[in-house]
Amino acid sequence: MKLSDRVRAVIDYFWIFVGSALIALALDWFLIPNKIAAGGVSGIATIIHYLFGLPVGAVMIALNVPLFLMGFKELGLKFGVRSLYGMLVLSLLVDFLAPYLKALTKDPFLACLYGGVLSGIGLGIVFKFKGSTGGTDLAAAILRRFTKTNVGMALLFIDGLVVFVSGIVFNPEQALYALITIVVTSLLIDLVQEGMGYARAFFIISDKNDLISEKIITELDRGGTCLKGEGIYSRKEKDVLLAVVNRSEVSRLKEIVYQIDPKAFVIVTNVHEVLGEGFKPMVKEGN
C-alpha cells in the first residue's frame, strides 16, 4: 500500500468513526430514551432493551455477528473490514456513552426529528467514506443473494417490520414517530452524499473503461452500459461507460475510477427513479 493510500485509509477510518459517533449520540440522546425504534438493527436492539433490559450496543453486536459471518461467506470480503469497524465503533459507543448522556428531550416529536437528523448525517458520513455499520444493509444484500429480491425493497420490508413490531411492543404512536425518523434520516443521508436523488448516474470517459467495468461488476455487484461517443475536437471514437449506483456506493465508485485512471472524465448526476435489475421493479402504471 502506497503512503498516500495509507493516509487516505486513515482519513476514511477517522470519518467512519465520526459518523458512527454521531449515530450513537442520536440513539443515546433521542431515540432510545423515547422508545423510538426506527428500523434496522438499532431498532431491534431498542425493542429488546425495553423487553429484557439488555444493553442496546451489546444486542447490536450479537445481532450483527451472524450477519457478518454470513456476509463474509456469501458476499466475500467486499463488505469487509470497514463495515466491521463501523459496526463495532457504533455498538461500543452506544453502551459506553449511555451512562454519561441524558435524554435531551422527552418530547417524542423533537426526539424523532433530531434523532433522524443526527443519524442521517452520521450515516451519510459513513457511506461517504466507503464504510457501513452493518445491520439491515448487510441483511438486505444477503437476502438479495438468495432470493434476488431488490435491495431497496428488502430494506423497506425489514425496516417496516421493525417499526410494526415497535408499534405492538410500545404503542402505535411510537411506530409513527419511528417512521418520521426513517424519512428524515434518509433525506439527510442524501444531503450529505451530495444531492437529493436516491441513486446516482455515472458517465465515465476513460481509456481504461474495461478495467473500470470489471471492478464495477466484481466490487459493487452492479452492471453498466458502454455507449459509443466521439470527441468533438479529436474526432476520435470514445467509449462512455454509464453506471447507476445507490447512495452508499457513490464514494466507492469514485475511488475505483480514481485508482484505475486518475485522468478519467467523470460526470455524476442525480437520478430520481431507477427501474430494473438491482433497483425498483418495472410495473404497469396504475397498479
GROMACS .gro file of C-alpha atoms in nm:
model
  287
    1MET     CA    1   0.000   0.000   0.000
    2LYS     CA    2   0.139   0.341  -0.100
    3LEU     CA    3   0.186   0.611   0.162
    4SER     CA    4  -0.090   0.821   0.004
    5ASP     CA    5  -0.323   0.518   0.015
    6ARG     CA    6  -0.242   0.467   0.383
    7VAL     CA    7  -0.311   0.832   0.461
    8ARG     CA    8  -0.638   0.813   0.270
    9ALA     CA    9  -0.733   0.496   0.460
   10VAL     CA   10  -0.658   0.663   0.794
   11ILE     CA   11  -0.874   0.960   0.694
   12ASP     CA   12  -1.156   0.727   0.587
   13TYR     CA   13  -1.143   0.536   0.917
   14PHE     CA   14  -1.139   0.862   1.113
   15TRP     CA   15  -1.455   0.987   0.941
   16ILE     CA   16  -1.625   0.649   0.974
   17PHE     CA   17  -1.557   0.684   1.348
   18VAL     CA   18  -1.703   1.037   1.347
   19GLY     CA   19  -2.012   0.925   1.158
   20SER     CA   20  -2.064   0.626   1.387
   21ALA     CA   21  -2.024   0.852   1.691
   22LEU     CA   22  -2.298   1.083   1.560
   23ILE     CA   23  -2.533   0.786   1.518
   24ALA     CA   24  -2.450   0.673   1.874
   25LEU     CA   25  -2.535   1.023   2.003
   26ALA     CA   26  -2.864   1.016   1.811
   27LEU     CA   27  -2.953   0.685   1.978
   28ASP     CA   28  -2.849   0.784   2.332
   29TRP     CA   29  -2.976   1.142   2.326
   30PHE     CA   30  -3.301   1.100   2.137
   31LEU     CA   31  -3.417   0.762   2.009
   32ILE     CA   32  -3.356   0.503   2.282
   33PRO     CA   33  -3.482   0.714   2.576
   34ASN     CA   34  -3.803   0.791   2.384
   35LYS     CA   35  -3.863   0.431   2.271
   36ILE     CA   36  -3.826   0.515   1.901
   37ALA     CA   37  -3.721   0.202   1.713
   38ALA     CA   38  -3.653   0.348   1.369
   39GLY     CA   39  -3.585   0.028   1.180
   40GLY     CA   40  -3.260  -0.159   1.143
   41VAL     CA   41  -3.056  -0.349   1.398
   42SER     CA   42  -3.058  -0.049   1.633
   43GLY     CA   43  -3.438  -0.053   1.627
   44ILE     CA   44  -3.449  -0.425   1.707
   45ALA     CA   45  -3.194  -0.369   1.986
   46THR     CA   46  -3.406  -0.086   2.130
   47ILE     CA   47  -3.712  -0.313   2.146
   48ILE     CA   48  -3.510  -0.593   2.311
   49HIS     CA   49  -3.361  -0.341   2.556
   50TYR     CA   50  -3.705  -0.243   2.684
   51LEU     CA   51  -3.835  -0.601   2.688
   52PHE     CA   52  -3.541  -0.766   2.863
   53GLY     CA   53  -3.318  -0.484   2.996
   54LEU     CA   54  -3.018  -0.579   2.781
   55PRO     CA   55  -2.770  -0.309   2.669
   56VAL     CA   56  -2.852  -0.179   2.322
   57GLY     CA   57  -2.493  -0.186   2.194
   58ALA     CA   58  -2.432  -0.542   2.312
   59VAL     CA   59  -2.752  -0.658   2.143
   60MET     CA   60  -2.646  -0.482   1.821
   61ILE     CA   61  -2.318  -0.673   1.822
   62ALA     CA   62  -2.497  -1.002   1.894
   63LEU     CA   63  -2.737  -0.942   1.603
   64ASN     CA   64  -2.464  -0.828   1.364
   65VAL     CA   65  -2.216  -1.113   1.424
   66PRO     CA   66  -2.416  -1.381   1.239
   67LEU     CA   67  -2.491  -1.132   0.962
   68PHE     CA   68  -2.121  -1.060   0.917
   69LEU     CA   69  -2.034  -1.430   0.921
   70MET     CA   70  -2.293  -1.491   0.651
   71GLY     CA   71  -2.177  -1.182   0.465
   72PHE     CA   72  -1.815  -1.294   0.453
   73LYS     CA   73  -1.924  -1.640   0.339
   74GLU     CA   74  -2.177  -1.537   0.077
   75LEU     CA   75  -2.054  -1.195  -0.036
   76GLY     CA   76  -1.679  -1.212   0.021
   77LEU     CA   77  -1.451  -0.950   0.172
   78LYS     CA   78  -1.602  -0.656  -0.012
   79PHE     CA   79  -1.828  -0.591   0.288
   80GLY     CA   80  -1.517  -0.647   0.499
   81VAL     CA   81  -1.313  -0.457   0.743
   82ARG     CA   82  -1.465  -0.110   0.718
   83SER     CA   83  -1.816  -0.239   0.779
   84LEU     CA   84  -1.698  -0.446   1.076
   85TYR     CA   85  -1.512  -0.142   1.210
   86GLY     CA   86  -1.815   0.085   1.173
   87MET     CA   87  -2.042  -0.167   1.340
   88LEU     CA   88  -1.810  -0.217   1.638
   89VAL     CA   89  -1.748   0.156   1.687
   90LEU     CA   90  -2.121   0.231   1.682
   91SER     CA   91  -2.219  -0.056   1.911
   92LEU     CA   92  -1.944   0.007   2.167
   93LEU     CA   93  -2.003   0.384   2.175
   94VAL     CA   94  -2.376   0.340   2.232
   95ASP     CA   95  -2.315   0.145   2.554
   96PHE     CA   96  -2.008   0.344   2.659
   97LEU     CA   97  -2.182   0.683   2.631
   98ALA     CA   98  -2.522   0.575   2.768
   99PRO     CA   99  -2.435   0.623   3.142
  100TYR     CA  100  -2.300   0.974   3.075
  101LEU     CA  101  -2.568   1.110   2.843
  102LYS     CA  102  -2.917   1.213   2.944
  103ALA     CA  103  -3.206   1.247   2.703
  104LEU     CA  104  -3.209   1.598   2.560
  105THR     CA  105  -3.587   1.595   2.527
  106LYS     CA  106  -3.887   1.393   2.638
  107ASP     CA  107  -4.095   1.527   2.350
  108PRO     CA  108  -4.121   1.230   2.109
  109PHE     CA  109  -4.166   1.453   1.804
  110LEU     CA  110  -3.850   1.650   1.877
  111ALA     CA  111  -3.672   1.325   1.954
  112CYS     CA  112  -3.770   1.158   1.626
  113LEU     CA  113  -3.686   1.473   1.429
  114TYR     CA  114  -3.344   1.547   1.576
  115GLY     CA  115  -3.260   1.180   1.615
  116GLY     CA  116  -3.328   1.139   1.243
  117VAL     CA  117  -3.116   1.444   1.155
  118LEU     CA  118  -2.819   1.326   1.361
  119SER     CA  119  -2.849   0.966   1.237
  120GLY     CA  120  -2.876   1.081   0.877
  121ILE     CA  121  -2.569   1.299   0.899
  122GLY     CA  122  -2.376   1.019   1.067
  123LEU     CA  123  -2.478   0.754   0.814
  124GLY     CA  124  -2.410   0.994   0.528
  125ILE     CA  125  -2.055   1.045   0.654
  126VAL     CA  126  -2.002   0.671   0.700
  127PHE     CA  127  -2.125   0.599   0.345
  128LYS     CA  128  -1.925   0.888   0.201
  129PHE     CA  129  -1.603   0.738   0.330
  130LYS     CA  130  -1.682   0.391   0.198
  131GLY     CA  131  -1.796   0.247   0.528
  132SER     CA  132  -2.104   0.081   0.669
  133THR     CA  133  -2.247  -0.004   1.009
  134GLY     CA  134  -2.366  -0.348   0.903
  135GLY     CA  135  -2.721  -0.417   1.010
  136THR     CA  136  -3.007  -0.419   0.763
  137ASP     CA  137  -2.789  -0.311   0.468
  138LEU     CA  138  -2.597  -0.635   0.506
  139ALA     CA  139  -2.913  -0.837   0.574
  140ALA     CA  140  -3.072  -0.699   0.257
  141ALA     CA  141  -2.764  -0.782   0.050
  142ILE     CA  142  -2.765  -1.141   0.181
  143LEU     CA  143  -3.140  -1.168   0.117
  144ARG     CA  144  -3.083  -1.049  -0.239
  145ARG     CA  145  -2.817  -1.316  -0.293
  146PHE     CA  146  -3.061  -1.594  -0.201
  147THR     CA  147  -3.392  -1.458  -0.333
  148LYS     CA  148  -3.288  -1.200  -0.599
  149THR     CA  149  -3.505  -0.952  -0.411
  150ASN     CA  150  -3.442  -0.586  -0.488
  151VAL     CA  151  -3.213  -0.441  -0.216
  152GLY     CA  152  -3.428  -0.132  -0.169
  153MET     CA  153  -3.743  -0.341  -0.132
  154ALA     CA  154  -3.565  -0.575   0.110
  155LEU     CA  155  -3.454  -0.279   0.324
  156LEU     CA  156  -3.806  -0.135   0.318
  157PHE     CA  157  -3.952  -0.469   0.424
  158ILE     CA  158  -3.704  -0.523   0.710
  159ASP     CA  159  -3.732  -0.169   0.845
  160GLY     CA  160  -4.110  -0.176   0.808
  161LEU     CA  161  -4.128  -0.500   1.005
  162VAL     CA  162  -3.917  -0.350   1.287
  163VAL     CA  163  -4.143  -0.042   1.302
  164PHE     CA  164  -4.453  -0.263   1.301
  165VAL     CA  165  -4.321  -0.468   1.595
  166SER     CA  166  -4.233  -0.148   1.783
  167GLY     CA  167  -4.594  -0.037   1.746
  168ILE     CA  168  -4.704  -0.361   1.913
  169VAL     CA  169  -4.442  -0.360   2.190
  170PHE     CA  170  -4.469   0.012   2.272
  171ASN     CA  171  -4.773   0.176   2.113
  172PRO     CA  172  -4.887   0.281   1.762
  173GLU     CA  173  -4.775   0.641   1.821
  174GLN     CA  174  -4.415   0.529   1.874
  175ALA     CA  175  -4.428   0.348   1.540
  176LEU     CA  176  -4.548   0.665   1.369
  177TYR     CA  177  -4.263   0.863   1.524
  178ALA     CA  178  -4.021   0.593   1.408
  179LEU     CA  179  -4.146   0.636   1.050
  180ILE     CA  180  -4.073   1.010   1.070
  181THR     CA  181  -3.721   0.929   1.188
  182ILE     CA  182  -3.665   0.693   0.895
  183VAL     CA  183  -3.777   0.958   0.644
  184VAL     CA  184  -3.565   1.232   0.800
  185THR     CA  185  -3.263   1.002   0.820
  186SER     CA  186  -3.297   0.911   0.452
  187LEU     CA  187  -3.319   1.276   0.346
  188LEU     CA  188  -3.011   1.372   0.547
  189ILE     CA  189  -2.811   1.081   0.408
  190ASP     CA  190  -2.888   1.213   0.060
  191LEU     CA  191  -2.783   1.567   0.153
  192VAL     CA  192  -2.450   1.452   0.293
  193GLN     CA  193  -2.399   1.236  -0.014
  194GLU     CA  194  -2.434   1.544  -0.239
  195GLY     CA  195  -2.786   1.556  -0.368
  196MET     CA  196  -3.145   1.458  -0.310
  197GLY     CA  197  -3.179   1.168  -0.556
  198TYR     CA  198  -3.168   0.818  -0.407
  199ALA     CA  199  -2.941   0.699  -0.691
  200ARG     CA  200  -2.658   0.846  -0.897
  201ALA     CA  201  -2.571   0.800  -1.263
  202PHE     CA  202  -2.203   0.800  -1.357
  203PHE     CA  203  -2.087   0.883  -1.710
  204ILE     CA  204  -1.721   0.777  -1.728
  205ILE     CA  205  -1.493   0.857  -2.021
  206SER     CA  206  -1.162   0.678  -1.992
  207ASP     CA  207  -0.916   0.475  -2.198
  208LYS     CA  208  -0.937   0.210  -1.924
  209ASN     CA  209  -1.312   0.153  -1.919
  210ASP     CA  210  -1.263  -0.225  -1.947
  211LEU     CA  211  -1.082  -0.234  -1.612
  212ILE     CA  212  -1.333   0.005  -1.454
  213SER     CA  213  -1.623  -0.210  -1.580
  214GLU     CA  214  -1.468  -0.523  -1.430
  215LYS     CA  215  -1.431  -0.353  -1.090
  216ILE     CA  216  -1.793  -0.230  -1.100
  217ILE     CA  217  -1.910  -0.586  -1.156
  218THR     CA  218  -1.682  -0.757  -0.902
  219GLU     CA  219  -1.671  -0.496  -0.622
  220LEU     CA  220  -2.011  -0.326  -0.648
  221ASP     CA  221  -2.214  -0.613  -0.795
  222ARG     CA  222  -2.354  -0.364  -1.047
  223GLY     CA  223  -2.388  -0.363  -1.423
  224GLY     CA  224  -2.342  -0.083  -1.672
  225THR     CA  225  -2.370   0.017  -2.035
  226CYS     CA  226  -2.095   0.108  -2.279
  227LEU     CA  227  -2.207   0.393  -2.506
  228LYS     CA  228  -2.024   0.492  -2.824
  229GLY     CA  229  -1.914   0.854  -2.849
  230GLU     CA  230  -1.683   1.079  -3.047
  231GLY     CA  231  -1.453   1.355  -2.925
  232ILE     CA  232  -1.560   1.693  -3.064
  233TYR     CA  233  -1.203   1.817  -3.102
  234SER     CA  234  -1.012   1.498  -3.179
  235ARG     CA  235  -1.291   1.325  -3.374
  236LYS     CA  236  -1.170   1.001  -3.221
  237GLU     CA  237  -1.416   0.736  -3.107
  238LYS     CA  238  -1.462   0.723  -2.729
  239ASP     CA  239  -1.636   0.470  -2.509
  240VAL     CA  240  -1.866   0.627  -2.250
  241LEU     CA  241  -1.942   0.399  -1.956
  242LEU     CA  242  -2.283   0.454  -1.794
  243ALA     CA  243  -2.336   0.306  -1.447
  244VAL     CA  244  -2.613   0.371  -1.195
  245VAL     CA  245  -2.545   0.311  -0.824
  246ASN     CA  246  -2.723   0.378  -0.497
  247ARG     CA  247  -2.616   0.645  -0.250
  248SER     CA  248  -2.396   0.417  -0.036
  249GLU     CA  249  -2.187   0.321  -0.342
  250VAL     CA  250  -2.108   0.670  -0.476
  251SER     CA  251  -1.779   0.716  -0.291
  252ARG     CA  252  -1.670   0.361  -0.366
  253LEU     CA  253  -1.721   0.406  -0.740
  254LYS     CA  254  -1.532   0.737  -0.737
  255GLU     CA  255  -1.245   0.560  -0.564
  256ILE     CA  256  -1.248   0.276  -0.819
  257VAL     CA  257  -1.225   0.522  -1.110
  258TYR     CA  258  -0.951   0.726  -0.940
  259GLN     CA  259  -0.738   0.421  -0.865
  260ILE     CA  260  -0.758   0.291  -1.224
  261ASP     CA  261  -0.745   0.620  -1.417
  262PRO     CA  262  -0.696   0.946  -1.221
  263LYS     CA  263  -0.729   1.138  -1.552
  264ALA     CA  264  -1.072   0.995  -1.636
  265PHE     CA  265  -1.353   1.240  -1.717
  266VAL     CA  266  -1.648   1.165  -1.490
  267ILE     CA  267  -1.997   1.316  -1.476
  268VAL     CA  268  -2.215   1.234  -1.173
  269THR     CA  269  -2.582   1.325  -1.185
  270ASN     CA  270  -2.884   1.269  -0.961
  271VAL     CA  271  -3.132   1.001  -1.064
  272HIS     CA  272  -3.478   1.035  -0.916
  273GLU     CA  273  -3.613   0.699  -1.028
  274VAL     CA  274  -3.442   0.379  -1.144
  275LEU     CA  275  -3.641   0.082  -1.270
  276GLY     CA  276  -3.491  -0.259  -1.334
  277GLU     CA  277  -3.232  -0.503  -1.204
  278GLY     CA  278  -3.089  -0.401  -0.867
  279PHE     CA  279  -3.342  -0.121  -0.813
  280LYS     CA  280  -3.722  -0.091  -0.826
  281PRO     CA  281  -3.904  -0.344  -1.047
  282MET     CA  282  -4.078  -0.221  -1.361
  283VAL     CA  283  -4.454  -0.216  -1.308
  284LYS     CA  284  -4.750  -0.102  -1.516
  285GLU     CA  285  -4.872   0.247  -1.431
  286GLY     CA  286  -5.183   0.243  -1.217
  287ASN     CA  287  -5.102  -0.088  -1.043
   0.00000   0.00000   0.00000
